[in-house]
Amino acid sequence: MATAVVADTGERENYLNAGHGPKSWLLTVDHKRIALLYLISITFFFFVGGFFALLIRLELLTPAGDLVQSDTYNKLFTMHGQVMVFFFLVPAVPAVLGNFLIPLMIGAKDLAFPRINLLSWYLFIIGGLLMIFTILSGGVDTGWTFYTPLSTEFLKTNVVSAAIGIFFAGFSSILTGLNFIVTIHRMRAPGMTWNRLPLFVWAHYATSIIQVLGTPVVAIALVLVVLERLFHLGIFNPLLGGDPLLFQHLFWFYSHPAVYIMILPGMGIISEIVCCFSRKRIFGYKAMALAVLGIAVIGFLVWAHHMFVAGISVYAALIFSLLSYLVAVPSAIKVFNWTATIYKGSVTYQTPMLYAFGFVGLFTIGGLTGLFLASLGVDVHVHDTYFIIAHFHYIMVGGMVMAYLGGMHFWWPKISGRMYPEGWGKLAALIVFIGFNLTFFPQFILGYMGMPRRYHSYPPEFQILNVLSTAGATILAVGYLLPMVYFMWSMRYGKPAPPNPWNAAGLEWQTHSPPPTFNFDEEPVVTWEAYNYDEMGEIPEKPEKEEVPVAH
Amino acid sequence: MFGHLPLWPENASTNAGSVDALYIFLLLVSGIMTVLIFAVLTAFAVRFRKRRGQRAVQIEGSTHLEITWSIIPFCVMLVFFVWGAVIFFQERTPPQDATEVYTVAKQWMWKFEHKGGQREINELHVPVGRDVKMIMTSQDVIHSFFVPAFRLKQDVVPGRYTTLWFRATKAGTYHLFCSQYCGTQHSGMVGWVTVMEPRDYEAWMSGGAGNQPLAVTGEKLFTELGCVTCHRSDTQGRGPNLVGVFGKPVLLEDGRTVIADENYVRESILEPAAKIVRGFKPVMPTFQGQLSDEQLNALVEYVKSLAGPQSGRPANASGVAVATPQP
Amino acid sequence: MHTSQAAVDEPAHENPALLHHFATEEQQKNAASLGMWVFLAQEVMFFGGMFCAYLVYRYKYFADFGSASQQLDIKLGATNTVVLICSSLTVVLGVRAAQLGKRMALVFWLVATIFLGLVFLGIKADEYAEKFEKHHVPGASFSYHELLPSQEKLPEAERQYADPHHAEMYFSLYFAMTGMHALHMVIGVGLFGFLAYKAWRGKYTPEYYTPIENAGLYWHFVDIVWIYLFPLLYLIDRHR
């Protein structure tokens, strides 16, 4: 089968050069282009959220609240949280890597609903514009959790535009999840049975279930907050007979499963990377697939562990504590299985694998501290302190962001057709690891000592740990800037990538780098199991392409 | 800044030691697990690095291992669960004759009122070695009463009472923080808990000029607002006789039985139609919007005082049956 | 800059409705159906949050909700229920017409569905207007002075009135839930308008009528939501 060729230059046609100009991008239905549209948007929001984080850490260098005013500080941590959660963490892996890779991995030409895919991006952009409007017109200071009656009755800031912006981002997320579920069910190539699916796909399937079933509940919670603000209803206002805790239940019913939306895709990435760079099939494929499904299901049953001291009954607290331990089990299984995969493997240490190691280590710490929080006696003390902040940043930043970066490096050759500079990649990974731990480990100590979260000023005995944390944050910022720079550099000066620079298993590596618009020259027919590394060779010493592409 | 690097909060309550013990146990187990995983990962990464001529050995998996490393961690977690639950249950079961202090939280200060009428703002004086129970409500948004040295916190919610009890073990001054984000001055809503030796505490209590006990304030309000016209101490009143009611079960018109705790009394004043006592008509007017939280506290305290000194006080404000508290 | 067609062996597409990324029409149809079912699952969760809030407060303010519910016109509500059920019937008949290739019948039934949908919305608007006149719309102008259920049997001096705050809670949820439902109906009506136009242009054949079927699914869902709303909002405490 002849490969398509671009008429003018004689270059092989791929999704990047098939059509130029803004219309071909803004009206695209190609999942790969949409993935890049998302990549640009979420990277932008990552740096917005990161900028707020830097300001927070700068303020916290000194005990006094002397860098910004109290109201400004409250806006900083609120918007850091909202932007990072809803406009970076939730969409990042699914909408960028998931969008790009799922059709390739299952041998399809596109997702089931390409136009809905584009609609998802536009909804995300609308939500993002509302968020930017919120930021520029004075900000919002509800905390990312929007607790009532503070958010409904007492704040004069842009609560409504923030809530609506998040509503749109949520709707975008729902449609992405819907698209993935239908795609995985209906669009698999001949021979690609459920048991042969890469774990990246399984992880996104589980994530999509959570996105579809969980997000609508926070959507309605935010709608009710908006209605309450606009029309002074009393649904959450005790003076009018409402119950503030009802909001918390509705909010956390989504926002706990949301953390699994954030981490499961990252786990999928790690499975792919660990297998490739140990040259081994995953240890316990079935257990790994069942584990992501188990996390998704049980994850819906634990929400009130965010409310142990909110005023729920002792018995409710006991039930949610027990269930929270249950959800830890499948996560632990995954860590053990990744470790076991490396056993008797043939391990190399390219950048993606360094991020994978980082992920396993830091996710372990983050997950173990979750066990502290599930224990009622300890949670009463550390709830709403820096211990919680450290816990969730270990999972979301030490876990999820590292997985995201690992995945971006692993699939960068496929996405861009270029290799990133390996030396810089390793350096950045190391800087991120060091910066991250320096930033967040001291916060565990601060939390147990009693430093509350969302505090603009604090008692002087907490200062030295805060200084360490801020120092770490500046290092971490450097670590994040580096990939931005060298990825962009590589698009022009990076070495051209062959179809399979890592000699990795998986259908996405069976097509060109970058792939043609319709993904495969011929529809694949799958006759092999997933992770068939016994049939693959070694990782090439030099992963770049041998032949020189036609100059243009 | 570098003179003293504090890494652990002070231990000033009977509760703190229990929490610390569990925390240290968690630290040990987690520490071991972390070191184990890191060590094994490193060992594997080095031992099984790519070598010329050596290929990876494909291993499908092992159901036995999966079951083992699911069950054993879960059993360990059950220990965490039970231990934490026991501590929690003790924390939520105030002793019967604890000294009670009413707390009203508002943006952005803590207002305390002792039974004897002493009022404090952002400072709470309590005696060493005696059980103290905070009965707390908020005037506006959700706050949270947090004393790290006691390892305790409880959200303070508008529209209802929540409670927290402790027994301080060491005289001293300890941080009090608001730990539920409550707006502009959230990080300014801090104060001190001053634990005093009993003699010093008695001196402090009697030091204030002519404080009127809270129950007396409540009694005055009870008369001024006209409550006494219906809630008579004979059987002729249109409302139930309130003597001896507090802390006891109450049979309602719809068949339910509830314990007359602080929340019940508060609700009866603000939303009288919510629970009608059997045999009475729903004729009581609501006082919603007419009383401050302090006045409500005084009325609740007055009704409590009608129950006599050693009545069956409920364990906590949400009506859970009393259990014998462990010190 | 132009691109060449990818020289892929694509099957000759007899049916222009078959989109490029599907291998067969059956795959496309199955994908579309599954997509609609998944969408409806998330709609259940969306309405579910409001039903949850309603149930919490109905339990808490039992009698006041009973009083407020009796302010709704049960005849109009019942009429609307019948109207919606009939509109689900017209949808099904439209699907049948599509299956049989009867173009004008299909258009007729789609238009009938739109008509019934508009009747529903008209009656709803009338109900809302009445609530507005009686100052039962939550917000600054809310005012409520009505008896609790069964109080009218008592002598005048002893009658108990409902707590206006709790009645306002009822109406907040009433407007939120029926308003959200009405919004979904408006979307449905618009959708059917678009489909009726396409049907009139001959787009749907016995081989391809998936959009009709899936829009029908959506409409049935909106109908079912009303079937829950009607008893919960209109019929509580009527037996007293």
Short mmCIF file of C-alpha atoms in Angstrom, two decimals, chain B residues 108-288:
data_model
loop_
_atom_site.label_atom_id
_atom_site.label_comp_id
_atom_site.label_asym_id
_atom_site.label_seq_id
_atom_site.Cartn_x
_atom_site.Cartn_y
_atom_site.Cartn_z
CA TRP B 108 -13.27 36.59 62.39
CA MET B 109 -13.16 35.91 66.12
CA TRP B 110 -13.92 33.31 68.74
CA LYS B 111 -16.39 34.26 71.45
CA PHE B 112 -16.46 32.06 74.53
CA GLU B 113 -18.89 32.14 77.38
CA HIS B 114 -18.43 30.12 80.52
CA LYS B 115 -21.36 28.99 82.59
CA GLY B 116 -20.59 31.50 85.24
CA GLY B 117 -21.07 34.24 82.69
CA GLN B 118 -17.38 34.95 82.07
CA ARG B 119 -16.84 36.02 78.51
CA GLU B 120 -13.67 35.78 76.49
CA ILE B 121 -12.69 36.71 72.99
CA ASN B 122 -10.02 34.67 71.21
CA GLU B 123 -8.77 33.39 74.53
CA LEU B 124 -10.03 30.38 76.39
CA HIS B 125 -9.10 29.69 79.99
CA VAL B 126 -9.51 26.11 81.18
CA PRO B 127 -8.28 24.13 84.17
CA VAL B 128 -5.79 21.30 84.04
CA GLY B 129 -7.13 17.83 84.59
CA ARG B 130 -10.79 18.60 84.18
CA ASP B 131 -13.06 17.54 81.34
CA VAL B 132 -14.15 20.48 79.25
CA LYS B 133 -16.85 20.33 76.59
CA MET B 134 -17.20 23.05 73.98
CA ILE B 135 -20.72 23.63 72.68
CA MET B 136 -20.17 25.54 69.49
CA THR B 137 -22.12 27.31 66.79
CA SER B 138 -21.34 29.86 64.14
CA GLN B 139 -22.99 33.16 63.50
CA ASP B 140 -22.21 33.21 59.83
CA VAL B 141 -20.10 30.75 57.84
CA ILE B 142 -18.49 27.41 58.70
CA HIS B 143 -15.44 27.77 60.94
CA SER B 144 -13.42 25.09 62.70
CA PHE B 145 -12.07 24.99 66.24
CA PHE B 146 -8.56 23.54 66.14
CA VAL B 147 -6.06 23.14 68.97
CA PRO B 148 -2.99 21.27 67.68
CA ALA B 149 -1.67 20.63 71.17
CA PHE B 150 -4.85 18.69 71.93
CA ARG B 151 -4.88 16.99 68.47
CA LEU B 152 -8.51 17.99 68.15
CA LYS B 153 -10.67 19.92 65.79
CA GLN B 154 -14.35 20.24 65.03
CA ASP B 155 -16.13 22.27 62.39
CA VAL B 156 -18.37 24.97 63.79
CA VAL B 157 -21.47 25.17 61.64
CA PRO B 158 -24.14 27.88 61.43
CA GLY B 159 -27.62 26.74 62.37
CA ARG B 160 -26.67 23.98 64.81
CA TYR B 161 -24.41 23.03 67.66
CA THR B 162 -21.37 20.83 67.29
CA THR B 163 -19.31 19.75 70.26
CA LEU B 164 -15.74 18.93 71.16
CA TRP B 165 -14.39 17.77 74.50
CA PHE B 166 -10.93 17.48 75.99
CA ARG B 167 -9.04 17.12 79.23
CA ALA B 168 -5.91 19.25 79.37
CA THR B 169 -2.89 17.69 81.02
CA LYS B 170 -0.31 20.46 81.13
CA ALA B 171 -0.53 24.08 82.10
CA GLY B 172 0.55 26.40 79.39
CA THR B 173 -0.60 28.47 76.44
CA TYR B 174 -1.47 26.72 73.19
CA HIS B 175 -2.42 27.85 69.74
CA LEU B 176 -6.05 27.99 68.77
CA PHE B 177 -6.60 28.16 64.98
CA CYS B 178 -9.65 28.44 62.81
CA SER B 179 -9.13 25.62 60.38
CA GLN B 180 -12.03 25.96 57.98
CA TYR B 181 -11.55 28.69 55.43
CA CYS B 182 -13.97 31.45 56.33
CA GLY B 183 -13.08 34.49 54.30
CA THR B 184 -10.74 37.44 54.43
CA GLN B 185 -9.26 37.14 57.90
CA HIS B 186 -9.32 33.35 58.14
CA SER B 187 -5.64 33.26 59.10
CA GLY B 188 -6.27 36.01 61.61
CA MET B 189 -8.95 34.08 63.41
CA VAL B 190 -6.49 32.66 65.90
CA GLY B 191 -6.19 32.72 69.64
CA TRP B 192 -4.84 30.98 72.68
CA VAL B 193 -6.03 28.27 74.97
CA THR B 194 -4.62 28.99 78.42
CA VAL B 195 -4.53 25.93 80.62
CA MET B 196 -4.21 26.81 84.29
CA GLU B 197 -3.57 24.95 87.47
CA PRO B 198 -6.89 24.53 89.31
CA ARG B 199 -6.14 27.15 91.93
CA ASP B 200 -5.16 29.74 89.35
CA TYR B 201 -8.22 28.86 87.36
CA GLU B 202 -10.55 29.40 90.33
CA ALA B 203 -8.90 32.73 90.94
CA TRP B 204 -9.37 33.72 87.34
CA MET B 205 -13.01 32.62 87.32
CA SER B 206 -13.91 34.76 90.28
CA GLY B 207 -11.80 37.66 89.15
CA GLY B 208 -14.24 39.17 86.69
CA ALA B 209 -16.51 41.92 87.91
CA GLY B 210 -20.01 40.71 88.64
CA ASN B 211 -20.51 38.16 85.89
CA GLN B 212 -24.02 36.90 85.66
CA PRO B 213 -24.19 33.14 85.29
CA LEU B 214 -25.37 32.10 81.87
CA ALA B 215 -28.37 30.27 83.22
CA VAL B 216 -29.51 33.41 85.02
CA THR B 217 -29.23 35.39 81.80
CA GLY B 218 -31.27 32.69 80.19
CA GLU B 219 -33.89 32.79 82.91
CA LYS B 220 -34.30 36.52 82.46
CA LEU B 221 -34.76 36.09 78.72
CA PHE B 222 -37.20 33.27 79.32
CA THR B 223 -39.39 35.69 81.20
CA GLU B 224 -38.85 38.74 78.97
CA LEU B 225 -39.71 36.85 75.80
CA GLY B 226 -42.84 35.39 77.29
CA CYS B 227 -41.74 31.76 77.23
CA VAL B 228 -42.84 31.39 80.82
CA THR B 229 -46.49 32.05 79.92
CA CYS B 230 -46.78 28.78 77.99
CA HIS B 231 -44.00 26.70 79.48
CA ARG B 232 -45.37 26.65 83.01
CA SER B 233 -44.15 24.32 85.69
CA ASP B 234 -47.60 22.92 86.21
CA THR B 235 -49.76 20.93 83.81
CA GLN B 236 -51.81 23.93 82.68
CA GLY B 237 -49.37 25.33 80.17
CA ARG B 238 -49.95 25.30 76.44
CA GLY B 239 -46.34 24.19 76.11
CA PRO B 240 -44.54 21.31 77.83
CA ASN B 241 -43.18 21.77 81.32
CA LEU B 242 -39.42 22.11 80.85
CA VAL B 243 -38.33 21.06 84.32
CA GLY B 244 -36.29 17.85 84.14
CA VAL B 245 -36.64 17.63 80.38
CA PHE B 246 -33.07 18.22 79.30
CA GLY B 247 -31.10 15.11 78.51
CA LYS B 248 -34.11 12.83 78.64
CA PRO B 249 -35.99 11.18 75.80
CA VAL B 250 -38.98 13.09 74.46
CA LEU B 251 -41.94 11.40 72.76
CA LEU B 252 -43.06 13.33 69.73
CA GLU B 253 -46.49 13.55 68.22
CA ASP B 254 -45.43 11.63 65.13
CA GLY B 255 -44.24 8.69 67.20
CA ARG B 256 -40.52 9.37 67.14
CA THR B 257 -38.51 9.62 70.32
CA VAL B 258 -35.60 12.04 70.47
CA ILE B 259 -33.18 13.03 73.21
CA ALA B 260 -33.62 16.61 74.40
CA ASP B 261 -30.07 17.81 73.80
CA GLU B 262 -28.70 21.27 72.97
CA ASN B 263 -29.64 20.98 69.30
CA TYR B 264 -33.17 19.94 70.22
CA VAL B 265 -33.67 22.95 72.46
CA ARG B 266 -32.17 25.28 69.89
CA GLU B 267 -34.38 23.88 67.14
CA SER B 268 -37.43 24.15 69.35
CA ILE B 269 -36.83 27.86 69.72
CA LEU B 270 -36.01 28.57 66.07
CA GLU B 271 -38.23 26.02 64.31
CA PRO B 272 -40.85 24.94 66.81
CA ALA B 273 -42.97 23.13 64.23
CA ALA B 274 -40.18 20.69 63.44
CA LYS B 275 -40.81 18.47 66.45
CA ILE B 276 -44.09 18.64 68.39
CA VAL B 277 -44.25 16.92 71.76
CA ARG B 278 -47.07 14.39 71.98
CA GLY B 279 -50.18 15.81 73.48
CA PHE B 280 -49.42 19.39 72.54
CA LYS B 281 -50.51 21.53 69.65
CA PRO B 282 -48.11 23.25 67.27
CA VAL B 283 -48.86 26.78 68.51
CA MET B 284 -45.39 27.99 69.51
CA PRO B 285 -44.19 30.95 67.47
CA THR B 286 -40.70 30.94 66.01
CA PHE B 287 -37.95 33.20 67.33
CA GLN B 288 -35.85 32.90 64.18
#
